[in-house]
Coordinates of C-alpha atoms and ligand atoms in Angstrom, one line a residue:
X36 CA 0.0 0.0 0.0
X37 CA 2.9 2.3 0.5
X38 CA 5.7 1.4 -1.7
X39 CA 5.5 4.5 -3.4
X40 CA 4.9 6.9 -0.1
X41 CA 6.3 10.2 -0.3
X42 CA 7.3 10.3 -4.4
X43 CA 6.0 12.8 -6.8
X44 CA 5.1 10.7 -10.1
X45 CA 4.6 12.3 -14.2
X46 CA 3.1 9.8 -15.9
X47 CA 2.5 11.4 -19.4
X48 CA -0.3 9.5 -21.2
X49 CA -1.8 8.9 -18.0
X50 CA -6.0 9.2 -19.0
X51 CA -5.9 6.1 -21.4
X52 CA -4.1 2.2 -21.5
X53 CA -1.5 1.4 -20.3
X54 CA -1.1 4.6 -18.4
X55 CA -3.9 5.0 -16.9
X56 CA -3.1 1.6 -15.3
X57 CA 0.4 3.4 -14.1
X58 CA -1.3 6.0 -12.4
X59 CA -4.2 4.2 -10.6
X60 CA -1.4 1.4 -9.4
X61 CA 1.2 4.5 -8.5
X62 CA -1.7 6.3 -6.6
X63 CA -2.8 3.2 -4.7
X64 CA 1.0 3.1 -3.7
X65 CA 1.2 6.4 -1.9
X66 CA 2.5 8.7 -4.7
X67 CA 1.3 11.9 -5.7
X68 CA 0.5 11.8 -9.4
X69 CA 0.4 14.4 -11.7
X70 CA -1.6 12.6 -14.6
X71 CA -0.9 14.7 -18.0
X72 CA -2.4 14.0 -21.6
X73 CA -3.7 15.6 -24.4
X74 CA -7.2 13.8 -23.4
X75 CA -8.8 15.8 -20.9
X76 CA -11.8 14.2 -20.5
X77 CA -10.4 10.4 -19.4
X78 CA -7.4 12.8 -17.9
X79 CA -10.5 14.1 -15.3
X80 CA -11.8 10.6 -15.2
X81 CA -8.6 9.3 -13.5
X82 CA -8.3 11.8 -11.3
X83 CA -11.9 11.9 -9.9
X84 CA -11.1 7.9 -9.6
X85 CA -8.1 8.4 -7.5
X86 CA -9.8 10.8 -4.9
X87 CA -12.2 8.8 -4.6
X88 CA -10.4 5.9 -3.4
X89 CA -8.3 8.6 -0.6
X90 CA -5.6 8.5 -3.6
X91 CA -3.7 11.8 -4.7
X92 CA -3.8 13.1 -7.8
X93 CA -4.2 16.2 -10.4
X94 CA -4.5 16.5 -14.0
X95 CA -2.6 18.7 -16.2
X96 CA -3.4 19.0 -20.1
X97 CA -0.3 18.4 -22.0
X98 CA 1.4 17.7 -25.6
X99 CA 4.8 16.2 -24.7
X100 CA 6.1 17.4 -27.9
X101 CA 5.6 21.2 -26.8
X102 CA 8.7 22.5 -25.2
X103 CA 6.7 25.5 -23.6
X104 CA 4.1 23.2 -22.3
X105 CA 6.4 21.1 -20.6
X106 CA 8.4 23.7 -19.5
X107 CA 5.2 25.2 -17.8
X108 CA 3.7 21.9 -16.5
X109 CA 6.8 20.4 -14.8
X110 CA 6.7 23.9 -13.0
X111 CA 3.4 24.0 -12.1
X112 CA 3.7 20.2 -10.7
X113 CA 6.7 21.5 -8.3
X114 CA 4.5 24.3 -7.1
X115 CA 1.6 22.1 -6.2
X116 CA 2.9 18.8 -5.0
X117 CA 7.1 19.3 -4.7
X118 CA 9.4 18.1 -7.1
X119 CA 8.7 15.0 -9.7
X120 CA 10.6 11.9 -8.3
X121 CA 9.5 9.8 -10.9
X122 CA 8.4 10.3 -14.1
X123 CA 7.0 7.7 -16.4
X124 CA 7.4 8.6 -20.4
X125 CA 4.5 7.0 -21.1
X126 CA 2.6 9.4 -24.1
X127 CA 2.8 7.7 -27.5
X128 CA 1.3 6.9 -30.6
X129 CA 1.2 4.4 -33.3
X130 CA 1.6 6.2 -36.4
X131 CA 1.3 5.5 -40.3
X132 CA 1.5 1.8 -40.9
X133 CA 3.0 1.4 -44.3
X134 CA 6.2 0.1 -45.4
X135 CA 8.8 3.1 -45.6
X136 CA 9.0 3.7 -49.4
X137 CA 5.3 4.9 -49.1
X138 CA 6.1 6.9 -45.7
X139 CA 5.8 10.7 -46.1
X140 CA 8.1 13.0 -44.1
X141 CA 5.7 14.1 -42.1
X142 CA 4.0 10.7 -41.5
X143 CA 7.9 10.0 -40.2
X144 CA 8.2 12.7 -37.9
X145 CA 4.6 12.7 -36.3
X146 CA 6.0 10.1 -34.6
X147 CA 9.4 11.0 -33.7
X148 CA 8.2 14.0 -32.0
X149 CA 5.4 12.4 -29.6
X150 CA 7.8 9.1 -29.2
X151 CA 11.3 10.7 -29.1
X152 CA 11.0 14.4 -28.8
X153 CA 8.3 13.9 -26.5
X154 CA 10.5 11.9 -23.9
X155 CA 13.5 13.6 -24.5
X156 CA 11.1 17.2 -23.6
X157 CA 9.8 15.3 -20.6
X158 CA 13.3 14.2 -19.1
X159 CA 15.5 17.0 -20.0
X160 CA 12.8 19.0 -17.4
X161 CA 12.6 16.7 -14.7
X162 CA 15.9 15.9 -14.3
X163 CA 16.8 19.1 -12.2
X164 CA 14.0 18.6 -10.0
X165 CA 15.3 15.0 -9.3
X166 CA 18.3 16.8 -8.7
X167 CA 17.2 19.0 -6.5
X168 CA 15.3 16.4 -4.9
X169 CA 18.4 14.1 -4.3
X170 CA 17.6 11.6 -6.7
X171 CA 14.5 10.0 -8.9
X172 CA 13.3 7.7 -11.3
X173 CA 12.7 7.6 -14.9
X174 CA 10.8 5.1 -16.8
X175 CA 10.8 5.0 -20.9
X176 CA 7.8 3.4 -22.3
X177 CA 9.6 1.0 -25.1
X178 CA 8.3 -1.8 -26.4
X179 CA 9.0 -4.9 -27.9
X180 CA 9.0 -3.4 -30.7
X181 CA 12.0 -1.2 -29.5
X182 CA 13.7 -4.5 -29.1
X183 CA 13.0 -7.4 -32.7
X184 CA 12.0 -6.4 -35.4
X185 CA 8.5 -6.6 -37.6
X186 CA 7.4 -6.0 -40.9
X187 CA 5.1 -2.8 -39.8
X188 CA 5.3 0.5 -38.4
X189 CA 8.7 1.4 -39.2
X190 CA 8.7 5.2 -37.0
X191 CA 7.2 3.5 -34.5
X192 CA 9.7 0.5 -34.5
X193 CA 12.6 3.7 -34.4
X194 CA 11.2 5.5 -32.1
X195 CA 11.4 2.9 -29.5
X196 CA 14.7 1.9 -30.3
X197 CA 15.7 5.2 -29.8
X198 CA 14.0 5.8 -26.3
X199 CA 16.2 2.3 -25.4
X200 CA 19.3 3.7 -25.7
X201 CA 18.6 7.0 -24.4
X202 CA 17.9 4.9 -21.0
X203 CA 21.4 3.4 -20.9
X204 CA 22.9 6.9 -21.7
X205 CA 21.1 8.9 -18.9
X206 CA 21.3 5.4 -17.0
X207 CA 25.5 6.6 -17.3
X208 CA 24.7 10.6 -16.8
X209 CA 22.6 10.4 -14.3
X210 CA 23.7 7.8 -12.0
X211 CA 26.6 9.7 -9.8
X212 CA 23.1 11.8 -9.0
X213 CA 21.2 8.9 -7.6
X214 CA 18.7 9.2 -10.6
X215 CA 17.7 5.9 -12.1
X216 CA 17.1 5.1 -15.9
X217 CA 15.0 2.3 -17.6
X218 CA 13.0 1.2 -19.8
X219 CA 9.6 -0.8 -20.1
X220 CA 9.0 -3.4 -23.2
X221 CA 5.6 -4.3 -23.5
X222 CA 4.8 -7.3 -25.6
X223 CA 0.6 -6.4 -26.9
X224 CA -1.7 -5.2 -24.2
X225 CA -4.9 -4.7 -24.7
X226 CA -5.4 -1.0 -24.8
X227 CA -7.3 1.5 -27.1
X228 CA -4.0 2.5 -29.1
X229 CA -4.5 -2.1 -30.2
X230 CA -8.1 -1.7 -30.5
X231 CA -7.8 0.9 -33.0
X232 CA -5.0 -0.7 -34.8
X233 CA -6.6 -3.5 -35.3
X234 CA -10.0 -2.0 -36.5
X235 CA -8.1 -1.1 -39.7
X236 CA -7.5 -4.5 -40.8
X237 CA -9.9 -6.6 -42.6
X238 CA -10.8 -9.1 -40.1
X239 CA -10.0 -7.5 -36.3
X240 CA -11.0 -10.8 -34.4
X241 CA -8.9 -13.3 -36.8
X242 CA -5.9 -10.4 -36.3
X243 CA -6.6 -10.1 -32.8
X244 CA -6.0 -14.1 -32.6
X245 CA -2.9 -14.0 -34.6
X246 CA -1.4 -11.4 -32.1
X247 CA -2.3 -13.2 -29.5
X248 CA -0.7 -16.4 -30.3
X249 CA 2.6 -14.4 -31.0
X250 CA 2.9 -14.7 -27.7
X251 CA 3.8 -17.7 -26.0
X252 CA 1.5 -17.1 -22.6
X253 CA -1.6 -17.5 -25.2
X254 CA -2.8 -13.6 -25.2
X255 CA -2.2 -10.3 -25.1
X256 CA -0.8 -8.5 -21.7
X257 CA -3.3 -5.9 -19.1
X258 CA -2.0 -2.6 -18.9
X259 CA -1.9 -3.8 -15.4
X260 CA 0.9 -6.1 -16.2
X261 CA 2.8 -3.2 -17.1
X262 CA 1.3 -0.7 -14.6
X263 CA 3.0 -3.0 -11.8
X264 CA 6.8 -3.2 -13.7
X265 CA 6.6 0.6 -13.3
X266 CA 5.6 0.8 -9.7
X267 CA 8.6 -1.4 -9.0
X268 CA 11.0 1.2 -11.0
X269 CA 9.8 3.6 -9.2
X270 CA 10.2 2.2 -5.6
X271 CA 13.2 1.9 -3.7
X272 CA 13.1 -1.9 -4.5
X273 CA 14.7 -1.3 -7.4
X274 CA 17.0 0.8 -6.6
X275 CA 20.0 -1.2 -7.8
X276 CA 18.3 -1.0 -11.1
X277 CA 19.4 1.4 -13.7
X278 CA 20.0 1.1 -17.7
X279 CA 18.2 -2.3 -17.8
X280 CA 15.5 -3.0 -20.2
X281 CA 12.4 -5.0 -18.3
X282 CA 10.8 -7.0 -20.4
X283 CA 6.6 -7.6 -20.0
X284 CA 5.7 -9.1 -22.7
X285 CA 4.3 -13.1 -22.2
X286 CA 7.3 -14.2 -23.9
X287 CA 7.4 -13.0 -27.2
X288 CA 10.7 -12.1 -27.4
X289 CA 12.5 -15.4 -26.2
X290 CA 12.1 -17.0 -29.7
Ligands
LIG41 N1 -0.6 -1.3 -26.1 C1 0.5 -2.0 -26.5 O1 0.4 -3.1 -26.9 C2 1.8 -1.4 -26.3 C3 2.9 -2.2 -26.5 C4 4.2 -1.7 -26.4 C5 4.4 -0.4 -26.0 N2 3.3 0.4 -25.8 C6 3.6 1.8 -25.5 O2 2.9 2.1 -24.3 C7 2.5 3.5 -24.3 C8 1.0 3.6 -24.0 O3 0.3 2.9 -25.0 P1 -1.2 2.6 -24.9 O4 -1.4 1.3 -25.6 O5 -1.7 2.7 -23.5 O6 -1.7 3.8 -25.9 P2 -3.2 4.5 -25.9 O7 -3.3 5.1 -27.3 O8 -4.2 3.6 -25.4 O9 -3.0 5.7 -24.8 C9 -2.0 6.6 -25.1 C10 -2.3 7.9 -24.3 O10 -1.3 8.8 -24.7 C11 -1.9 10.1 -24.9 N3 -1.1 10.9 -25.9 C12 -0.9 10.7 -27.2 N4 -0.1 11.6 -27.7 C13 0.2 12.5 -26.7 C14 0.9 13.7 -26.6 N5 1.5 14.2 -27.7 N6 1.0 14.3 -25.4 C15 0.4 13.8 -24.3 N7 -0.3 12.6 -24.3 C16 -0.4 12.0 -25.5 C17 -3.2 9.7 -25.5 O11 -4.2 10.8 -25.5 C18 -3.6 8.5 -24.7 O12 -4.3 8.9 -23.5 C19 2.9 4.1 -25.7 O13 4.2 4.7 -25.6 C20 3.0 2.8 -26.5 O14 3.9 3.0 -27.6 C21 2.0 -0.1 -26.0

């Protein structure tokens, strides 16, 4: 009930998903958390949830790729609960699914500025507050797909490639600061970003049986499954842990 007592949490993409899952579980653990999305409507929802169960918890409305916003937002979280301790870089999106000959530009860097910039924005702002704070936790939503390969969504695929390494760098930067660096690899969890991806195909439930089966537990993950990984980042029990890529993902990537 406490393993989370006393931190400050950012979880961006917090009103939907996986997310939301992180928020609820971080909440239910003692943390203050500052739940910040584009979606202000499920944003509220989460909140109002939170209270309700004696939890803490504000919303802020927020585009992670909007330097300003961040700027303003990681402020305005210091002034109202203290400074972030942990911050989950949750916020993402799918993205054109084509193969990259037929990607436009701007298709390409949609997602490199909600998946990349959007993380690096989030960081490069929390960081001093960790600092100042003595030390923190940051959590990069990767995925498996940030790990194999597959023939789809090739900005998405880089994007999470890219938020792997930047762990193990800051993992290196941070670390004389007592400021912890990972990253998350989901294998498919049922959330709205899957439903809708799999709405666009021909037949969802036949595609939502061949996803499943890619993994070897039978089925697709909760965000629960990952909401849980991130509470234990976040807590002092792993606070040996920095740079390391935690794998969720019902073993799809052991073949
Ligand atoms: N669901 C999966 O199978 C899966 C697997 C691996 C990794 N992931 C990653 O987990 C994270 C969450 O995925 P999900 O499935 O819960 O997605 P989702 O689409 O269900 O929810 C994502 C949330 O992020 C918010 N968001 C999108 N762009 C934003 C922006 N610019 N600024 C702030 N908020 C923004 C959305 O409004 C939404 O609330 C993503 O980074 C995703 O890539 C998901």
């Amino acid at each position: 009930m406490d393993r989370l007592q006393g931190k400050v949490a950012l979880v961006t993409g917090g009103a939907l998903g996986i997310g939301r899952s992180v928020c609820e579980l971080m909440a239910r653990e003692g943390a203050a958390v500052a739940v910040a999305d584009l979606d202000q409507e499920h944003g509220n929802e989460v909140v109002q949830e939170i209270r309700e169960r004696g939890g803490k918890a504000e919303f802020w409305k927020l585009d992670v790729s909007d330097e300003a916003q961040v700027k303003l937002v990681l402020h305005q979280i210091e002034l109202k609960f203290g400074p972030v301790t942990v911050l989950v870089n949750n916020a993402g999106i799918g993205g054109a699914n084509k193969p990259t000959h037929e990607l436009t530009l701007e298709e390409w860097e949609k997602v490199q500025a909600v998946n990349v910039k959007g993380v690096f924005l989030c960081t490069k702002y929390a960081i001093p507050q960790m600092r100042r704070a003595g030390g923190g936790s940051v959590i990069h939503m990767s995925s498996i797909y940030g790990i194999v390969g597959a023939p789809d969504v090739p900005p998405y695929h880089a994007s999470k490639g890219a938020v792997t390494m930047m762990a193990k760098t800051d993992a290196l930067i941070y670390a004389p600061d007592r400021i912890r660096v990972n990253s998350v690899h989901p294998g498919f969890i049922w959330t709205p970003m899957v439903e809708n991806h799999l709405k666009t195909m021909p037949d969802p439930d036949a595609a939502r049986a061949a996803i499943s089966s890619l993994h070897p537990l039978g089925h697709m993950g909760q965000p629960e499954d990952i909401g849980w990984a991130c509470v234990y980042l976040a807590s002092d029990e792993s606070k040996f842990v920095t740079g390391a890529q935690i794998v969720v993902d019902g073993g799809y990537t052991c073949r």
